[in-house]
Amino acid sequence: MMFRSINFTASVGRQREPFLALKERRKREQRRVSSLKAVSAAQITFVDPDGKEISTSSSSGILRNLALENNVEIYEGFNKLLNCGGNGQCGTCGMIITTDGKDVLSAPTEVERKKLGEAKLNKGYRLSCQTEILSESEAENAINITCKTKPPKK
């Protein structure tokens, strides 16, 4: 009897590819950021659908992690338990982001472009797990970022 070997690594590799690419990009950003001398913190305000605001400041980090650290509800219903854990695969951590300094946030990733589409990206929608605050800004004035959690599905 002859057995054929099945190559499982090919399918697993394709699924992990966006995650690994994001991980490598973050490592490069951290190396570049660590060489900077002056870093200004951004003021982040999370606004839930009821209008409740939670503010924090950070000079770097992923918006999803900052929201969870500050007990901000970014998931609804079953998505509180059934989410991808920040890998950009489920699309349930969407936010509408407004800021007065566009260079402070990372550019939309390929994962975001596929999940949200260009129309939503142009309206300010971002996946919080894919959006990173870059500490390369050396602005003298505070940079304000407003994140509306749980935006409408349309």
XYZ file of C-alpha atoms in Angstrom:
154
model
C 0.000 0.000 0.000
C 1.339 3.386 -0.967
C 0.596 6.609 0.917
C 0.756 10.059 -0.522
C 2.144 12.799 1.630
C -0.004 15.888 1.981
C 1.636 19.261 2.179
C -0.168 21.095 4.996
C 2.457 23.804 5.269
C 1.348 25.413 2.012
C -2.159 26.154 3.258
C -0.995 27.176 6.737
C 1.687 29.411 5.232
C -0.876 31.334 3.189
C -3.049 31.966 6.240
C -0.152 33.173 8.382
C 1.373 35.301 5.651
C -0.487 38.581 6.478
C 0.183 38.093 10.193
C 3.891 37.449 9.644
C 4.187 40.416 7.284
C 2.566 42.672 9.889
C 4.876 41.303 12.578
C 7.958 42.031 10.451
C 6.704 45.547 9.641
C 6.207 46.244 13.345
C 9.750 45.085 14.116
C 11.126 47.456 11.455
C 9.022 50.326 12.843
C 10.242 49.643 16.382
C 13.868 49.718 15.254
C 13.311 52.972 13.367
C 11.351 54.541 16.234
C 13.903 53.562 18.866
C 16.499 55.634 17.041
C 14.423 58.832 17.302
C 15.299 61.345 20.015
C 12.058 63.245 20.659
C 8.707 61.511 20.698
C 5.423 63.291 21.238
C 2.453 61.444 22.648
C -0.854 61.347 20.851
C -4.086 61.938 22.749
C -6.495 59.120 21.847
C -10.208 59.451 22.606
C -12.416 56.390 22.200
C -16.103 57.276 21.736
C -18.739 54.541 22.041
C -22.149 54.690 20.277
C -23.756 56.143 23.419
C -21.326 59.082 23.387
C -19.231 57.941 26.357
C -15.603 59.023 25.936
C -12.496 57.349 27.304
C -9.215 59.188 26.759
C -5.647 58.013 26.978
C -2.295 59.042 25.558
C 0.379 56.988 23.923
C 3.420 57.571 21.789
C 3.112 54.190 20.031
C 1.037 51.038 19.931
C -1.813 49.222 18.239
C -5.217 50.882 18.720
C -6.914 47.563 19.584
C -4.446 46.934 22.405
C -4.815 50.480 23.739
C -8.610 50.138 23.699
C -8.573 46.815 25.533
C -6.072 48.126 28.114
C -8.470 50.996 28.862
C -11.580 48.750 29.052
C -13.102 50.147 25.861
C -15.764 47.874 24.339
C -14.809 47.374 20.698
C -16.671 44.119 20.052
C -20.425 43.478 20.031
C -22.380 40.353 20.969
C -20.692 37.055 20.156
C -17.717 38.880 18.703
C -16.514 39.498 22.262
C -15.694 35.790 22.351
C -15.365 34.954 18.673
C -12.798 37.328 17.263
C -9.477 36.663 15.591
C -7.417 38.075 18.459
C -6.004 40.981 16.486
C -4.847 39.224 13.323
C -7.114 41.187 10.972
C -9.050 38.161 9.793
C -12.534 38.801 11.258
C -13.016 42.534 10.638
C -15.077 43.029 13.824
C -12.832 45.617 15.496
C -13.653 48.361 12.987
C -13.556 52.000 14.055
C -14.007 55.368 12.408
C -10.843 57.332 13.056
C -10.370 61.067 12.781
C -7.086 62.791 13.490
C -5.429 66.124 12.865
C -2.112 64.424 12.031
C -2.469 61.765 9.324
C 1.227 60.853 9.477
C 0.813 59.611 13.061
C -1.103 56.465 12.036
C 0.231 53.591 9.992
C -0.928 53.298 6.408
C -3.809 50.888 5.737
C -2.562 47.333 5.368
C -3.461 44.964 2.559
C -5.687 43.084 5.024
C -7.650 46.290 5.700
C -7.995 47.008 2.007
C -9.513 43.558 1.460
C -11.816 43.594 4.513
C -13.056 47.186 4.317
C -12.616 48.302 0.720
C -11.435 51.656 -0.545
C -14.807 53.388 -0.031
C -14.818 52.725 3.729
C -11.113 53.531 4.067
C -11.750 56.929 2.463
C -14.513 57.582 5.027
C -12.090 56.962 7.911
C -12.911 53.327 8.714
C -9.961 51.293 9.983
C -9.445 47.954 11.720
C -8.128 48.780 15.178
C -5.966 45.641 15.215
C -4.151 46.804 12.080
C -3.861 50.511 12.915
C -0.694 51.500 14.692
C 0.299 54.800 16.239
C 3.749 55.612 14.940
C 5.963 57.565 17.280
C 7.923 59.152 14.472
C 5.991 62.397 14.833
C 7.910 65.158 16.586
C 5.115 67.723 16.579
C 5.210 70.299 19.354
C 1.424 70.393 19.719
C -0.499 67.379 20.974
C -1.998 65.229 18.253
C -5.632 64.276 18.820
C -7.021 61.004 17.515
C -10.729 60.268 17.897
C -11.888 56.669 17.456
C -15.617 55.984 17.155
C -16.081 52.391 18.250
C -18.723 50.084 16.788
C -19.456 52.161 13.681
C -22.597 51.467 11.627
C -22.382 48.353 9.459
C -23.278 50.199 6.224
